[in-house]
XYZ file of C-alpha atoms in Angstrom:
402
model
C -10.724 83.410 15.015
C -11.971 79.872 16.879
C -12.874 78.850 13.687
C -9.729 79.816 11.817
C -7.762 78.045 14.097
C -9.892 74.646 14.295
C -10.011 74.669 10.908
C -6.113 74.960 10.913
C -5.618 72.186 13.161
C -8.057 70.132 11.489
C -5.909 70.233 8.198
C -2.248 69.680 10.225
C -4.003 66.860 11.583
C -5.053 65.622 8.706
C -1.886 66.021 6.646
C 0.133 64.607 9.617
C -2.187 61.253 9.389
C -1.510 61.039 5.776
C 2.444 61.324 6.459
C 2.114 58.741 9.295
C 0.178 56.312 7.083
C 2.333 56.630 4.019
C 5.468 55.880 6.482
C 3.881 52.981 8.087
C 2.367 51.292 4.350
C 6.536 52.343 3.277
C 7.904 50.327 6.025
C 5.641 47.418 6.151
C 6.301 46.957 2.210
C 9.642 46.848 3.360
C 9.260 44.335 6.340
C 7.007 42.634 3.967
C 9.723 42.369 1.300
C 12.565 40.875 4.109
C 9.584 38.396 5.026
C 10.065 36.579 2.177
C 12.637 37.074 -0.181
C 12.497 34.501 -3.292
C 15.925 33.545 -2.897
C 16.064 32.430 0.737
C 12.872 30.329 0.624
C 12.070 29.070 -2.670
C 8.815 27.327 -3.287
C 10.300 24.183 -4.206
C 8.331 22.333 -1.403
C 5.450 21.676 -3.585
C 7.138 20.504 -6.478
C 9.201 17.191 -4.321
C 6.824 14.070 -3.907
C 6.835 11.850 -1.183
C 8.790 8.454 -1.530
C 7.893 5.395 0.671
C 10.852 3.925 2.318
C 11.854 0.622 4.016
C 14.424 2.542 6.065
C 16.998 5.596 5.922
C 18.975 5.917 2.399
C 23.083 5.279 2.982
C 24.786 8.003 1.168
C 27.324 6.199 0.467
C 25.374 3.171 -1.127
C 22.828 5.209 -3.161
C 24.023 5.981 -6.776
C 22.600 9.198 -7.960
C 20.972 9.686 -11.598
C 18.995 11.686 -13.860
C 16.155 13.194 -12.135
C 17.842 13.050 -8.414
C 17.551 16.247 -6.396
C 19.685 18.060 -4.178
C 18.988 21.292 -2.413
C 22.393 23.030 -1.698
C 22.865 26.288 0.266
C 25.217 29.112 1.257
C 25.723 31.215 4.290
C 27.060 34.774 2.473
C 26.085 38.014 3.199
C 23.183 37.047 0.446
C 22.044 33.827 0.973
C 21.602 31.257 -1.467
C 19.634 28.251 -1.483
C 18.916 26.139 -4.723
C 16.769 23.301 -5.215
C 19.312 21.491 -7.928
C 18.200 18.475 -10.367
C 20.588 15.747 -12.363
C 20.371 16.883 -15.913
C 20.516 14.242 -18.078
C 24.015 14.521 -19.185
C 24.661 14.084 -15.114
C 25.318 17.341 -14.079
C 23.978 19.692 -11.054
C 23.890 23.273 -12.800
C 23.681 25.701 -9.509
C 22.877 29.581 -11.200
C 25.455 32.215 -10.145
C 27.658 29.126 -9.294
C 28.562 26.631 -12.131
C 27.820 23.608 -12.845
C 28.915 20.071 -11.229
C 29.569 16.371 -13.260
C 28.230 14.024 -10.866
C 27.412 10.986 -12.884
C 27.690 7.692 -11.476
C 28.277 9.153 -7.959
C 27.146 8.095 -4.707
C 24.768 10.825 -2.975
C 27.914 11.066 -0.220
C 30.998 11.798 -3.345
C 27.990 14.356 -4.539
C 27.729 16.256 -1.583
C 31.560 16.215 -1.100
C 31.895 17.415 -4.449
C 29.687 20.240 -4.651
C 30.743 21.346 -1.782
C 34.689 21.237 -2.979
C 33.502 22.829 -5.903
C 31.522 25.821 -4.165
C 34.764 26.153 -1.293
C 36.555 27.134 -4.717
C 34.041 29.828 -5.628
C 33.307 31.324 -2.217
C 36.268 30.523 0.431
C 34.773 32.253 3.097
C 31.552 31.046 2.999
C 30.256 27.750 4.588
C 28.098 25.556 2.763
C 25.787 22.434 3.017
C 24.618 19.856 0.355
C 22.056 16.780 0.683
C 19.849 14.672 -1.041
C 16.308 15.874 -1.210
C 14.583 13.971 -3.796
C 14.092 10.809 -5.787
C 14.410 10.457 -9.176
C 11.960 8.125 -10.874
C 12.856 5.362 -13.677
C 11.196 3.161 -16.169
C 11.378 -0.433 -16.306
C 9.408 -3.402 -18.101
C 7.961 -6.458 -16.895
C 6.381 -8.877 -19.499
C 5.563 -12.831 -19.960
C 2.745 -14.205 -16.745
C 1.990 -11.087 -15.343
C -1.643 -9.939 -15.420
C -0.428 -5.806 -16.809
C 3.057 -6.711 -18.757
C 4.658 -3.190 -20.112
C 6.624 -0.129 -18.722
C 5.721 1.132 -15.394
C 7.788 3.863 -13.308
C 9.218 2.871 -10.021
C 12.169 4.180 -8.170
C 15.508 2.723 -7.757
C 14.101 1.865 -4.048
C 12.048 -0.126 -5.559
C 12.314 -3.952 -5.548
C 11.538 -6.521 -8.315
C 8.154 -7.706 -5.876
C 6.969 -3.969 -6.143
C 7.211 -3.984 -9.963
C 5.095 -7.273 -10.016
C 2.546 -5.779 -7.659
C 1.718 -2.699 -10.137
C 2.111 -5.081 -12.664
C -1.235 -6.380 -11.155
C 0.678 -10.032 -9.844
C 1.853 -12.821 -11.587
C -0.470 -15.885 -12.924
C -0.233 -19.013 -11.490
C 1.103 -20.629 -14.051
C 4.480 -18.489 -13.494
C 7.763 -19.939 -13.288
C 9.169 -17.862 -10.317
C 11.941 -20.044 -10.428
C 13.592 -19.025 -13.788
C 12.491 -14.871 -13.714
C 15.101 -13.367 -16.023
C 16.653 -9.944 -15.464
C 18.337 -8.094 -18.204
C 20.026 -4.981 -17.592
C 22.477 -2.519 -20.055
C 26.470 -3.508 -20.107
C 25.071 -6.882 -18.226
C 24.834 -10.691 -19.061
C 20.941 -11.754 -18.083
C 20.972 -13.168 -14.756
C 18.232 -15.442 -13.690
C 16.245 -15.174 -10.245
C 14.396 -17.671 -8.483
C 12.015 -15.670 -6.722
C 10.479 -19.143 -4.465
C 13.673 -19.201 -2.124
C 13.154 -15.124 -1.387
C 9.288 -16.212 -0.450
C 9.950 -19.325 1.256
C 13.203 -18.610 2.474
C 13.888 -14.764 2.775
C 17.281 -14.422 0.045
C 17.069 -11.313 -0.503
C 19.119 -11.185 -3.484
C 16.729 -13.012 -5.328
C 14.429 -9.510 -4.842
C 17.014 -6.980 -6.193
C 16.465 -3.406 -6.333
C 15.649 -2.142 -9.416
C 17.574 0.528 -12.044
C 16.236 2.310 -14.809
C 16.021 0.163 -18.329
C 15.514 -3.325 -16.697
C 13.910 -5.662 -18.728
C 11.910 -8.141 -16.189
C 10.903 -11.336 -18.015
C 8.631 -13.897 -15.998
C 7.823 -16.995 -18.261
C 5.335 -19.124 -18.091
C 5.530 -23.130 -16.821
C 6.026 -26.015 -19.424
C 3.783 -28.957 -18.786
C 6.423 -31.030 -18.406
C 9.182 -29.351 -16.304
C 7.362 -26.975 -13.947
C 3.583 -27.284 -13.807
C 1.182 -29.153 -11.679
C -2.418 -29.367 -11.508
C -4.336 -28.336 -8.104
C -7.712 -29.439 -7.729
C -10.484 -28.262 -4.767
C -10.110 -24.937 -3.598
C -12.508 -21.968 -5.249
C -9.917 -22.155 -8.472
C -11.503 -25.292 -9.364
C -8.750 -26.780 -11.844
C -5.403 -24.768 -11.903
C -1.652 -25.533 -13.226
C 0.654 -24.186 -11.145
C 4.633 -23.715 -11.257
C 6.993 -25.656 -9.065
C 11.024 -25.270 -8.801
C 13.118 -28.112 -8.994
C 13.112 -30.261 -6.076
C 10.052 -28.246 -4.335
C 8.435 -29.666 -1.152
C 5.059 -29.845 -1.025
C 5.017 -27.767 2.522
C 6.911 -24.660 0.807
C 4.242 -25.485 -2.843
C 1.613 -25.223 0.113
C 2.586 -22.515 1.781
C 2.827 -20.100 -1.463
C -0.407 -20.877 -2.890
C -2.684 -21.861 0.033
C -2.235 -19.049 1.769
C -5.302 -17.133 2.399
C -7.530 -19.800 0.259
C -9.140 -21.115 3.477
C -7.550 -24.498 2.307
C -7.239 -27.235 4.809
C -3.907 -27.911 5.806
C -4.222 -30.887 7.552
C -3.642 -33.142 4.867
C -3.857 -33.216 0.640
C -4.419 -36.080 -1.677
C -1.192 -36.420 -4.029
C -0.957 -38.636 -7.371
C 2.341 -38.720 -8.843
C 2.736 -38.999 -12.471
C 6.418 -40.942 -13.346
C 7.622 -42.436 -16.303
C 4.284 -41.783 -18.266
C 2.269 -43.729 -15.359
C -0.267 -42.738 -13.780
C 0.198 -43.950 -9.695
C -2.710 -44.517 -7.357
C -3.929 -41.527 -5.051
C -2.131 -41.481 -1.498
C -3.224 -39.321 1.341
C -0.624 -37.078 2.505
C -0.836 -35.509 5.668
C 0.687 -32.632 7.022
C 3.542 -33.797 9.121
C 4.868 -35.091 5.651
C 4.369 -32.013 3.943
C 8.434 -31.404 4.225
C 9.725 -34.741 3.209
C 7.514 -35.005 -0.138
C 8.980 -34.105 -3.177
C 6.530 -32.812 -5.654
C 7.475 -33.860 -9.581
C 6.043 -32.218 -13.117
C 2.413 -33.501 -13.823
C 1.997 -34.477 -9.943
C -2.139 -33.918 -9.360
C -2.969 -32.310 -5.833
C -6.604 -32.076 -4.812
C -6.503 -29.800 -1.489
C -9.979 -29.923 0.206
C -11.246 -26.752 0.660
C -12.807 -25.628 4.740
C -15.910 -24.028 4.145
C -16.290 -20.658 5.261
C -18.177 -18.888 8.116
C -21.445 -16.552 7.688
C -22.199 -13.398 9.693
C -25.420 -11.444 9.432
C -27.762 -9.197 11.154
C -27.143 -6.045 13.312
C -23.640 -6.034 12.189
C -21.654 -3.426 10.101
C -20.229 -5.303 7.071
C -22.134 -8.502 6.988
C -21.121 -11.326 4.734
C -18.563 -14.596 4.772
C -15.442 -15.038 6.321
C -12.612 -17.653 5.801
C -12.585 -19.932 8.777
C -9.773 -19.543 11.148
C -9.808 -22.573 13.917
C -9.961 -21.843 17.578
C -11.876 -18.401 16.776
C -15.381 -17.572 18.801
C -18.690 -16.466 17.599
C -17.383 -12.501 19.141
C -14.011 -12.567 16.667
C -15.856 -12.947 13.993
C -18.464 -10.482 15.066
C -15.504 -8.201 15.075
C -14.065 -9.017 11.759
C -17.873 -8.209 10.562
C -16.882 -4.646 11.466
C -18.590 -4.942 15.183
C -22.437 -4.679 16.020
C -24.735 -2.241 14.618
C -26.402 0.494 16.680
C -29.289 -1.431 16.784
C -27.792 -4.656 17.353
C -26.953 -6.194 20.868
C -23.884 -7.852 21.813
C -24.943 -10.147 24.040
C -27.654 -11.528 21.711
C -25.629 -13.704 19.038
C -27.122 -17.110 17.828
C -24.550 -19.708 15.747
C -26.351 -21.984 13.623
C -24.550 -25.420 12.688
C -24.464 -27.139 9.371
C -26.367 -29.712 11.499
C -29.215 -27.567 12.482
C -28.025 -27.123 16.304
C -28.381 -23.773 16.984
C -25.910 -22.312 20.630
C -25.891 -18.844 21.520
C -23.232 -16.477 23.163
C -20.358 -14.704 21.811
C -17.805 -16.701 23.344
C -18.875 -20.414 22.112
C -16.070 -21.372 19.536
C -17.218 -21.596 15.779
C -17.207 -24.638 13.413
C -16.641 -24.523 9.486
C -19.516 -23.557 8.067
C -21.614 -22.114 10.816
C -23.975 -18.931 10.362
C -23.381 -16.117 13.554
C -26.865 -14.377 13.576
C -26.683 -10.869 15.755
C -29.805 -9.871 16.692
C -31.385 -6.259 17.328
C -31.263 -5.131 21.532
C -34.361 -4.554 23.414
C -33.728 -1.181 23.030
C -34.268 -0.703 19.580
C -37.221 -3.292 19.581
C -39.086 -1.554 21.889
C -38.250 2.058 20.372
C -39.347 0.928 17.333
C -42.437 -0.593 18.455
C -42.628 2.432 20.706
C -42.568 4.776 17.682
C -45.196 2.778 15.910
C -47.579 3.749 18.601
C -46.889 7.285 18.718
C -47.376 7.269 15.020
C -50.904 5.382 15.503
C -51.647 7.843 18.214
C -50.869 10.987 16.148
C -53.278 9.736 13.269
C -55.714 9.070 15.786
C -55.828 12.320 17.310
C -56.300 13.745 13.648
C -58.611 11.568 12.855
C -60.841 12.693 15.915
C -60.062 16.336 15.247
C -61.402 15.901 11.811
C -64.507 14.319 13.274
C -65.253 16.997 15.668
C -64.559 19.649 12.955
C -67.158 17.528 11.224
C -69.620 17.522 13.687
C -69.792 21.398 14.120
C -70.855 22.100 10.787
């Protein structure tokens, strides 16, 4: 009878965990299924790359295109979110919905349009619109430019970012007389000098897709002059009309570790050949340069680091800087280097030590290795002359037994 009845209650219980489980798998398929319907959250995430930007885009400034996304959704009973993209006829085609002209629009007159558009679908229903993604466009860049062809930018991008992944410009390029050719437009010309040397923006326009960027290159004998010194050795380079030597100076010295205290300057007019003048730099602004002028710009030698330090090697020479800033430009000392133990050695043979004596053109900064390490080092050596020792005396007496 006991065993009848345990037997019985063995198989209710049984059946009633069964029932329970099947319930609970039911209703966590179901939870499961609410978790994440495909039509609230779609995985659209992944598919939308990041765009750098200079600052926030203005809605109302920011003419969409081809390729442009918007992700539009709508509080209703079912709700509906779509990741939309400008076909190329210039239309947002929303499924279940319709779809939207929007060519030629600002991003703002999009959103205001979809939305009047949807309001006449669903009445009751509110809905939000907004720009989610970039589109990208095609352009070409040829003439002095180190990769000429077609590259893809954005229309946030600016004619300077074009010429950076064209690889830069040679120096024989007439910034000055860039030409820009664009659909339905006359070709405009761009003198990219006064945006460098004087910040005119306009003269770095943003870009739209099917420009045709054309950078020539100088003629000897309305744009080019010839730099000597420097680690160029002999180089033409292009000059606008009228160009002072200080704003010539400041676009291609920079970072050459030129010396900018003075240049030597011989003028070529009329055919002739003038004599050399020395032109120093508080003249630099009232000096004209003129086609076929010949510059020789003395170049400041540079500034050697080695020993205990990270990324040893040379570094342009920057005045007023001490033996430690360089140090740190080196990447900083080594483990086993010390910083207190830095030696600068002069062209001259003098030889000063400490990190805060100021540093000449052409001096060597030696860091040398701390106590510490010397004496762990020749610490270790003994250990390791001890340890053969010791086997060489167990071998003997191992030896000697025999």
């Amino acid at each position: 009878m006991d065993t009848g009845m345990n037997r019985l209650l063995l198989g209710l219980l049984v059946l009633t965990g069964f029932a329970t489980g099947q319930v609970r798998s039911l209703s966590l398929s179901g939870q499961d299924r609410i978790a994440r319907p495909d039509k609230i959250v779609p995985p659209y995430q992944a598919q939308v790359r990041g765009t750098a930007l200079e600052h926030p885009i203005e809605p109302a400034d920011y003419i969409v295109g081809p390729g442009d996304r918007f992700i539009i959704s709508i509080l209703s009973p079912e709700p509906y979110i779509e990741l939309a993209t400008i076909t190329p006829t210039g239309a947002l085609v929303l499924p279940r919905v319709g779809t939207i002209p929007v060519k030629d629009l600002s991003a703002e007159a999009v959103s205001e349009q979809v939305l009047a558009f949807v309001q006449t679908i669903f009445p009751n229903y509110q809905a939000t619109c907004a720009l989610y993604g970039i589109r990208e466009i095609r352009v070409s860049i040829s003439g002095a430019v180190k990769r000429p062809g077609f590259h893809v930018v954005t229309p946030l991008s600016h004619l300077t970012d074009l010429m950076n992944l064209a690889g830069g410009v040679r120096p024989q390029a007439a910034l000055h007389r860039i030409e820009l050719s664009r659909d339905s437009e006359a070709t405009s010309t761009l003198d990219l000098t006064r945006y460098y040397d004087e910040g005119e923006l306009a003269q770095n326009p943003l870009l739209r897709g099917g420009d045709r960027i054309v950078i020539p290159y100088g003629d000897v004998n309305s744009d080019l002059v010839l730099v000597q010194g420097l680690a160029s050795g002999l180089m033409y380079h292009a000059i606008r009309p009228q160009e002072t030597l200080a704003s010539f100076m400041r676009r291609i010295a920079h970072g050459k570790n030129a010396d900018l205290t003075g240049v030597i300057l011989q003028h070529q007019q009329d055919g002739e050949t003038r004599e050399q003048e020395y032109v120093a730099a508080a003249r630099f602004e009232s000096v004209l340069l003129q086609p076929g002028d010949v510059l020789f710009i003395n170049p400041i030698a540079d500034v050697a680091v080695v020993g205990e330090v990270r990324r040893p090697g040379r570094f342009a020479y920057q005045p007023g800087m001490k033996a430690a800033d360089y140090v740190v430009y080196a990447g900083g000392v080594s483990r086993d280097g010390s910083p207190r133990a830095i030696e600068i050695t002069r062209e001259t043979g003098e030889t000063v030590r400490g990190g805060d004596e100021e540093v000449r053109a052409g001096d060597t900064i030696y860091v040398a290795r701390s106590f510490n390490s010397v004496f762990l080092g020749q610490l270790g050596m003994v250990q390791a002359g001890l340890t053969f020792l010791n086997i060489y005396l167990a071998y003997l007496a191992a030896t000697s037994t025999r």
